[in-house]
Every structure is written in structure tokens, then in C-alpha cells.
Coordinates of C-alpha atoms in Angstrom, one line a residue:
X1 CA -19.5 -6.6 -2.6
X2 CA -16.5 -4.4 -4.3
X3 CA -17.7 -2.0 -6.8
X4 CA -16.1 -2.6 -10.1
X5 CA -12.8 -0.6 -10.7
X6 CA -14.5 1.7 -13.3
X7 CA -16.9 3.1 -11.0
X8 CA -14.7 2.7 -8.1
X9 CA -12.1 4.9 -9.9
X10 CA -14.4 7.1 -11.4
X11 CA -16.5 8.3 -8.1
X12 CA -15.9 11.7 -6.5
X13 CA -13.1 10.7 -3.7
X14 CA -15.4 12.5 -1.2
X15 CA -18.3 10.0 -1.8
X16 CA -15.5 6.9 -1.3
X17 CA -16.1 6.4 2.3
X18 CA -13.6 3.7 4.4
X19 CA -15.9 0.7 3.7
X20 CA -16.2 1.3 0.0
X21 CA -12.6 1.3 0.3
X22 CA -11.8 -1.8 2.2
X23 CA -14.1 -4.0 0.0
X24 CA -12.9 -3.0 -2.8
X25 CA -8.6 -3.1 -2.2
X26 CA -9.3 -5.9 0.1
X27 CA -11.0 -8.0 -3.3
X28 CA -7.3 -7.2 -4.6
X29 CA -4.9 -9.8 -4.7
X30 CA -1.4 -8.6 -6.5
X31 CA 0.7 -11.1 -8.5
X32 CA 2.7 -11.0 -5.1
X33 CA 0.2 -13.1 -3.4
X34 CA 0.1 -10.1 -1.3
X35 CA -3.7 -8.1 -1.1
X36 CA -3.6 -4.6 -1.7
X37 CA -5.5 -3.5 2.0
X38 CA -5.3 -1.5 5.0
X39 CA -7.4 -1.8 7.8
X40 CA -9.2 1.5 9.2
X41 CA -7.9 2.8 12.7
X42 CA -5.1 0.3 12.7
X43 CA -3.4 2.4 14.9
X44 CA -5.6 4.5 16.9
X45 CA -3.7 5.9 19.8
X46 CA 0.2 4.8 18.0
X47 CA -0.2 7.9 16.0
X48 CA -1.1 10.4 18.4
X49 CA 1.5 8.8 21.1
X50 CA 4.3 9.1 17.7
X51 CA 3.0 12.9 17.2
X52 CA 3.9 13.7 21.2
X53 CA 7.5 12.0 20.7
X54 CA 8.2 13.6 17.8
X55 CA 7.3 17.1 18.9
X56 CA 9.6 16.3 22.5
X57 CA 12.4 15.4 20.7
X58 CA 12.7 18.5 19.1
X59 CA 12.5 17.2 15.3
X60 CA 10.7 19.6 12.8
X61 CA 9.2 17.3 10.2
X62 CA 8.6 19.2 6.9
X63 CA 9.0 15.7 4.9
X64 CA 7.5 12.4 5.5
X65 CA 8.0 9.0 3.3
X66 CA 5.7 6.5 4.6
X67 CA 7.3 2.8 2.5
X68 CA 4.7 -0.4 1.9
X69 CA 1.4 2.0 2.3
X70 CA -0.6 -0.6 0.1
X71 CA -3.4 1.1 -0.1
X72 CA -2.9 4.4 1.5
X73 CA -5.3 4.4 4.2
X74 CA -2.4 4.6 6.9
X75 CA -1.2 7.1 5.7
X76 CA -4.2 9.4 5.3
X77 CA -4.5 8.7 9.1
X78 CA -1.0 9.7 10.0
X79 CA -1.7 13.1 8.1
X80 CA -4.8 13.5 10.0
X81 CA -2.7 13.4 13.7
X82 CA 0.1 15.7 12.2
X83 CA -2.4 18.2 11.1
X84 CA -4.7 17.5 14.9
X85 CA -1.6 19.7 16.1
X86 CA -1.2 22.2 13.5
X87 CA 1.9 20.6 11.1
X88 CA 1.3 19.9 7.7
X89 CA 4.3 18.1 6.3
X90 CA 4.5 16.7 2.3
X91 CA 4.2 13.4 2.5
X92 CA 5.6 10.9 0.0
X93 CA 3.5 7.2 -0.4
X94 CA 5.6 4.6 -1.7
X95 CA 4.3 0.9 -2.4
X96 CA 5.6 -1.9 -4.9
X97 CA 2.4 -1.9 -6.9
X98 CA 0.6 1.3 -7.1
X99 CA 0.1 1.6 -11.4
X100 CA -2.6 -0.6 -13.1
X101 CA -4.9 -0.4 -15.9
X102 CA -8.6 -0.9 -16.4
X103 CA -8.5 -2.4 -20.0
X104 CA -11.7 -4.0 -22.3
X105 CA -12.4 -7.2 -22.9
X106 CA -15.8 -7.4 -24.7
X107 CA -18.6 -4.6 -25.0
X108 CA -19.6 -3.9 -20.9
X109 CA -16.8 -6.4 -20.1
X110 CA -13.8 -5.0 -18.6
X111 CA -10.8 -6.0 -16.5
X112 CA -8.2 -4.4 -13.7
X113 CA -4.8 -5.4 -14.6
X114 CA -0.9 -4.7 -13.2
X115 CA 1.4 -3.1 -15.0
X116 CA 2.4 -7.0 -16.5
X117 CA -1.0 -8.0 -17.3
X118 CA -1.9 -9.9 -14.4
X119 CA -5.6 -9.6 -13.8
X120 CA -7.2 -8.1 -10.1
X121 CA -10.7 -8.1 -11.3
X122 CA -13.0 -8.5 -13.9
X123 CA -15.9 -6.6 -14.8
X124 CA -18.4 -8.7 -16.7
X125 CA -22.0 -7.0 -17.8
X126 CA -21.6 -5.2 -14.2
X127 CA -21.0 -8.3 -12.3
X128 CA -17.5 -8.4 -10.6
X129 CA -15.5 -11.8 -10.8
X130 CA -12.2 -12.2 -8.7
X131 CA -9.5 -13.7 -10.4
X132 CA -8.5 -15.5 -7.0
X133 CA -9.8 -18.6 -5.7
X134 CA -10.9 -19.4 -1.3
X135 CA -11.5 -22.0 0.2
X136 CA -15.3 -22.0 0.0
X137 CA -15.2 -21.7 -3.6
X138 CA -14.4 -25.3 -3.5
X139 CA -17.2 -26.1 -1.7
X140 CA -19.9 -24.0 -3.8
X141 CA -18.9 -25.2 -7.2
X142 CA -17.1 -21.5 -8.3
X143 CA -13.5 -22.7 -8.4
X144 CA -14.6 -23.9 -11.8
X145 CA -16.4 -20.8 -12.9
X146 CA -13.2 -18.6 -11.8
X147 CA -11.3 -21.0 -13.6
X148 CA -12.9 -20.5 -16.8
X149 CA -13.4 -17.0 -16.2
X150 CA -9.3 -16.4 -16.4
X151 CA -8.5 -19.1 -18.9
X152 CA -11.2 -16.8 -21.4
X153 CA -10.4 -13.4 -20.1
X154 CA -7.0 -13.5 -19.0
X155 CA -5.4 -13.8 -22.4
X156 CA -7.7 -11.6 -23.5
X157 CA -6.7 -8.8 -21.4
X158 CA -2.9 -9.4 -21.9
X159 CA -3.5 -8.8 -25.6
X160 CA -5.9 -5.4 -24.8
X161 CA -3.2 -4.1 -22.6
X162 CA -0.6 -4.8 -25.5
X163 CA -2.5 -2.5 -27.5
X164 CA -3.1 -0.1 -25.6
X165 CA -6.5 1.1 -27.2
X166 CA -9.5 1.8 -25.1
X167 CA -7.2 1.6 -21.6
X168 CA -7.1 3.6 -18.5
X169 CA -4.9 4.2 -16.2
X170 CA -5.8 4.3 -12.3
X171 CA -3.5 3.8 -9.4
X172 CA -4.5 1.5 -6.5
X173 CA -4.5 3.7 -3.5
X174 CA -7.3 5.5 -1.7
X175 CA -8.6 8.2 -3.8
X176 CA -8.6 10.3 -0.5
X177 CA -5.0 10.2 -0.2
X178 CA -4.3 11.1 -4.2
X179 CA -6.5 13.7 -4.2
X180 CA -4.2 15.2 -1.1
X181 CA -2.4 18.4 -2.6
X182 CA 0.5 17.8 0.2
X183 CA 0.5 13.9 -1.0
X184 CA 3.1 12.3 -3.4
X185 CA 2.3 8.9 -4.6
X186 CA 5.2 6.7 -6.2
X187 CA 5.9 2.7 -6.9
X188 CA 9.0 2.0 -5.9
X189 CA 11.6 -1.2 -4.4
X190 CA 12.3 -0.7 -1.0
X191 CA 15.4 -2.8 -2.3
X192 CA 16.4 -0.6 -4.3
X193 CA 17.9 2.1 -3.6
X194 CA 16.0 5.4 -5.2
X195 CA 19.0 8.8 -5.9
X196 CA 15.1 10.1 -6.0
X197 CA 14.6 10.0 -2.2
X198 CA 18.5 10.0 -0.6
X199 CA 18.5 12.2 2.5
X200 CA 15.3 14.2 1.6
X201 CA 13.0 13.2 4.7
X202 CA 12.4 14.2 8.5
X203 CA 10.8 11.2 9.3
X204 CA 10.6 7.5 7.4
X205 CA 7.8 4.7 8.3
X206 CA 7.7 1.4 7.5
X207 CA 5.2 -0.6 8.3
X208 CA 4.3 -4.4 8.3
X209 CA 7.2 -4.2 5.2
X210 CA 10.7 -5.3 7.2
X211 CA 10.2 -8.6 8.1
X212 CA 11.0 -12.7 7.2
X213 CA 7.6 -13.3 5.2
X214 CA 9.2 -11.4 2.6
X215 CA 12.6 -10.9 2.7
X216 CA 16.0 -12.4 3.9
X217 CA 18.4 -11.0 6.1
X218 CA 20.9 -9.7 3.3
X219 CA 17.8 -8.2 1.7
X220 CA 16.0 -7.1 5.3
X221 CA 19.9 -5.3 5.8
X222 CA 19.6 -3.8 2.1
X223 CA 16.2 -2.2 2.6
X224 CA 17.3 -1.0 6.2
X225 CA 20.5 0.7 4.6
X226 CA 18.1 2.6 1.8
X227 CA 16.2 3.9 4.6
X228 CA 18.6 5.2 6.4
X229 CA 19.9 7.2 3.2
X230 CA 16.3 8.5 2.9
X231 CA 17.0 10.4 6.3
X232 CA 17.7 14.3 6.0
X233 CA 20.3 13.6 8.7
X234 CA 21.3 14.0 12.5
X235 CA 17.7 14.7 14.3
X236 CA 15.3 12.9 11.7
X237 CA 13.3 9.8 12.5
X238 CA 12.6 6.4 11.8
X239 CA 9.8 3.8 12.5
X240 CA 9.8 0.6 11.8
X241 CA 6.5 -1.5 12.9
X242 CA 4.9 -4.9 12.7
X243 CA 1.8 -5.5 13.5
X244 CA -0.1 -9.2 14.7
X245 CA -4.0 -8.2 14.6
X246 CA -5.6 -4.7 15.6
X247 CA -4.1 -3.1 18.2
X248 CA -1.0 -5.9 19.1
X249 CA 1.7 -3.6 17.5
X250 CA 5.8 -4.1 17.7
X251 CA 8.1 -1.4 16.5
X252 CA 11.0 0.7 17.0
X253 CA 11.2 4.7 16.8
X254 CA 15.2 5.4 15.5
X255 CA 16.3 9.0 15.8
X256 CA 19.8 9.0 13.6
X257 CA 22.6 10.9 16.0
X258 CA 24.9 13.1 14.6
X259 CA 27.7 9.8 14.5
X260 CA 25.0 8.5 11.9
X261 CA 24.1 5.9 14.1
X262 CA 20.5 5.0 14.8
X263 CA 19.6 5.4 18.7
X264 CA 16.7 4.1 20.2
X265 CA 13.7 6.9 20.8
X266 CA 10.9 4.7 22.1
X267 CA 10.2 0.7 21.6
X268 CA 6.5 -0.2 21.2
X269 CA 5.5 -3.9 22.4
X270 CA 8.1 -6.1 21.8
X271 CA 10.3 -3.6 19.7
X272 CA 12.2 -3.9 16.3

């Protein structure tokens, strides 16, 4: 069972091991219909074959973006393989949703909201209720419970966060990875493009982001153009990766040439 965001947020990030972690983001669904998880050791072996490529084609990476990191646990594994071989780069985290707010609702009653309002959990006398509704909660009787549950406390926390008395603010990553002196953490539109980021970084990743679940083609073109201007220049890297289930991953390594354009470095499975 996910610990309540509170005490989840409140814990010494070196007592929040990987499974604390994974229960709780993966009881977090966003007001994206997306769920704000990252499976552990997702790519065991991808990172230390990226590391070997990297380092033969000659690239010195001093800045990494890593775009769509939901809850940071990829990324606190790519660190870990550039630091296996003795490079430390800063590392900037980027997802949609990364502020929310752990506002009150009633005395030991509490909620986890976005930015909007919209509710990830509630906190009632210790107990934690997902907002969202499965399949089996038709079948044990609890699709009316959770429905009464948000038609009480969902207004309820709207108004709290309105106020703005008694909240606190939290960001939904991995502790691990905020606590990380050489880690950056920032919401932001891969969309859009950020001045913030333009041609700052050795080596860009997006993962499980750049595809037709959630995005068109203009818009899949848009968000491949702001990446590109994210690139320090001739000699940095790109990756762009899908993945199907643990261990069937498809992607593309870019290197950008001193022409600008992108040339192919390595293609993983079925490529990008």
C-alpha cells in the first residue's frame, strides 16, 4: 500500500527505498490520464552500452537534460552509469507535472493535489483513498465509496488550495534524485520551446515521451525541433527511446554534425 504523501514527503530520502517509491508514484494518476511511474532497472544494460558510445564518439558530456522523467527514477539510474566511469555531468529533469500540493481538508484529513486542484490522493484519518477508479472496484462495491469520497473532498480541496493556508508544497519525483546536488528539477512543455534550455546540453534523452499516444505529427515535429535547440552543438547527442515492456526497447542515438543535421550513432531494436 502507498504511504500517504505527508509521510512520503516528509521521510529522510535515504530511508525511501525503490519499492516505497514505485507504490507510491505508481498510486498517482495525473489529470493527464497519465501515472506518474518508472519502473526500476528499466534499462539495465541500455545505459551502460549508451556510456561506451558516448565515450567512443569522442563527446565530453558536462550537461545532461533528461525530458518526460515522470518520476525520476530513470534518471537517478543514468547518473549512477555516468559516475560507474568516473563523469559526473549536471543533469537537468524535466516532466509536465512535477509541482503539487499537500493541502487540508478536515483535522488528520489531507489531500495531494496538482497545481489546478485536481486530486492524486487523499489522506483520511491515515487511511489512503485513490481518487481513480479500476476495474475491480466495480466488482467489490468501492466505485461508490471513491465516488463519494471525491464528490465530498474534491471541492473541498479546490477551495483549501485557493486559500492557501495550512498547504505544502512537494514535487512528485523521487526524493533520491532532488536531494542530488548535481540534479536540476523543472516542469516544463516539451512543446514549448524553453530560451531556458536553447543549446545548453551535451546530451538530451527522451524517453517513452515522442510518440502517437500523445501527440500528432505537427506536434511530434514541434517537440523534435526544441530538442534539437537544446543541443550545445556539433558533437552533442540525442536519444530518443520507446519502450513495449522491460527489456523490449526501440530508440535512436543522434549525434548533430557540424551541417546541424542529426546522423545516426547507433539504432536500438527497431530504431526511431
Amino acid at each position: 500500500m502507498a504511504l500517504p504523501a505527508a509521510t512520503f514527503f516528509s521521510a529522510d530520502s535515504a530511508e525511501i527505498t525503490p519499492d516505497i517509491e514505485g507504490d507510491f508514484f505508481g498510486s498517482l494518476k495525473l489529470s493527464n490520464q497519465t501515472f506518474k511511474t518508472t519502473n526500476v532497472n528499466r534499462f539495465e544494460g541500455l545505459n551502460d552500452e549508451l556510456i561506451r558510445l558516448i565515450t567512443e564518439s569522442g563527446s565530453a558530456i558536462a550537461r545532461v537534460l533528461d525530458v518526460g522523467v515522470s518520476s525520476g527514477v530513470t534518471t537517478i539510474e543514468l547518473l549512477r552509469a555516468f559516475r560507474a566511469v568516473g563523469v559526473s555531468p549536471e543533469v537537468t529533469a524535466t516532466d509536465l507535472v512535477v509541482e503539487a500540493y499537500i493541502v487540508p481538508l478536515w483535522r488528520a484529513c489531507r489531500a495531494l493535489v496538482e497545481e489546478g486542484g485536481f486530486p492524486l490522493q487523499y489522506e483520511l484519518f491515515g487511511m489512503v483513498v485513490r481518487p481513480w477508479r479500476r476495474h475491480r472496484d466495480l466488482l467489490n462495491g468501492m466505485i461508490a465509496v471513491r465516488w463519494l469520497v471525491n464528490r465530498v473532498c474534491a471541492p473541498r480541496a479546490h477551495q483549501a488550495l485557493q486559500r492557501g493556508k495550512g498547504i505544502r508544497s512537494v514535487r512528485l519525483i523521487s526524493p533520491r534524485l532532488v536531494s542530488d546536488p548535481r540534479a536540476k528539477v523543472m516542469s516544463d512543455d516539451v512543446l514549448k520551446r524553453n530560451p531556458g534550455l536553447v543549446a545548453r546540453f551535451d546530451f538530451v534523452r527522451a524517453v517513452n515521451i515522442l510518440n502517437l499516444h500523445y501527440f500528432d505529427e505537427p506536434q511530434l515535429q514541434s517537440a523534435i525541433d526544441n530538442l534539437k535547440s537544446y543541443m550545445a552543438g556539433p558533437g552533442s547527442l540525442l536519444l530518443i527511446l520507446r519502450t513495449r515492456g522491460q527489456g523490449d526497447l526501440h530508440g535512436t542515438l543522434f549525434q548533430l554534425a557540424e551541417s546541424g543535421r542529426l546522423r545516426i550513432v547507433r539504432r536500438f531494436g527497431n530504431g526511431s
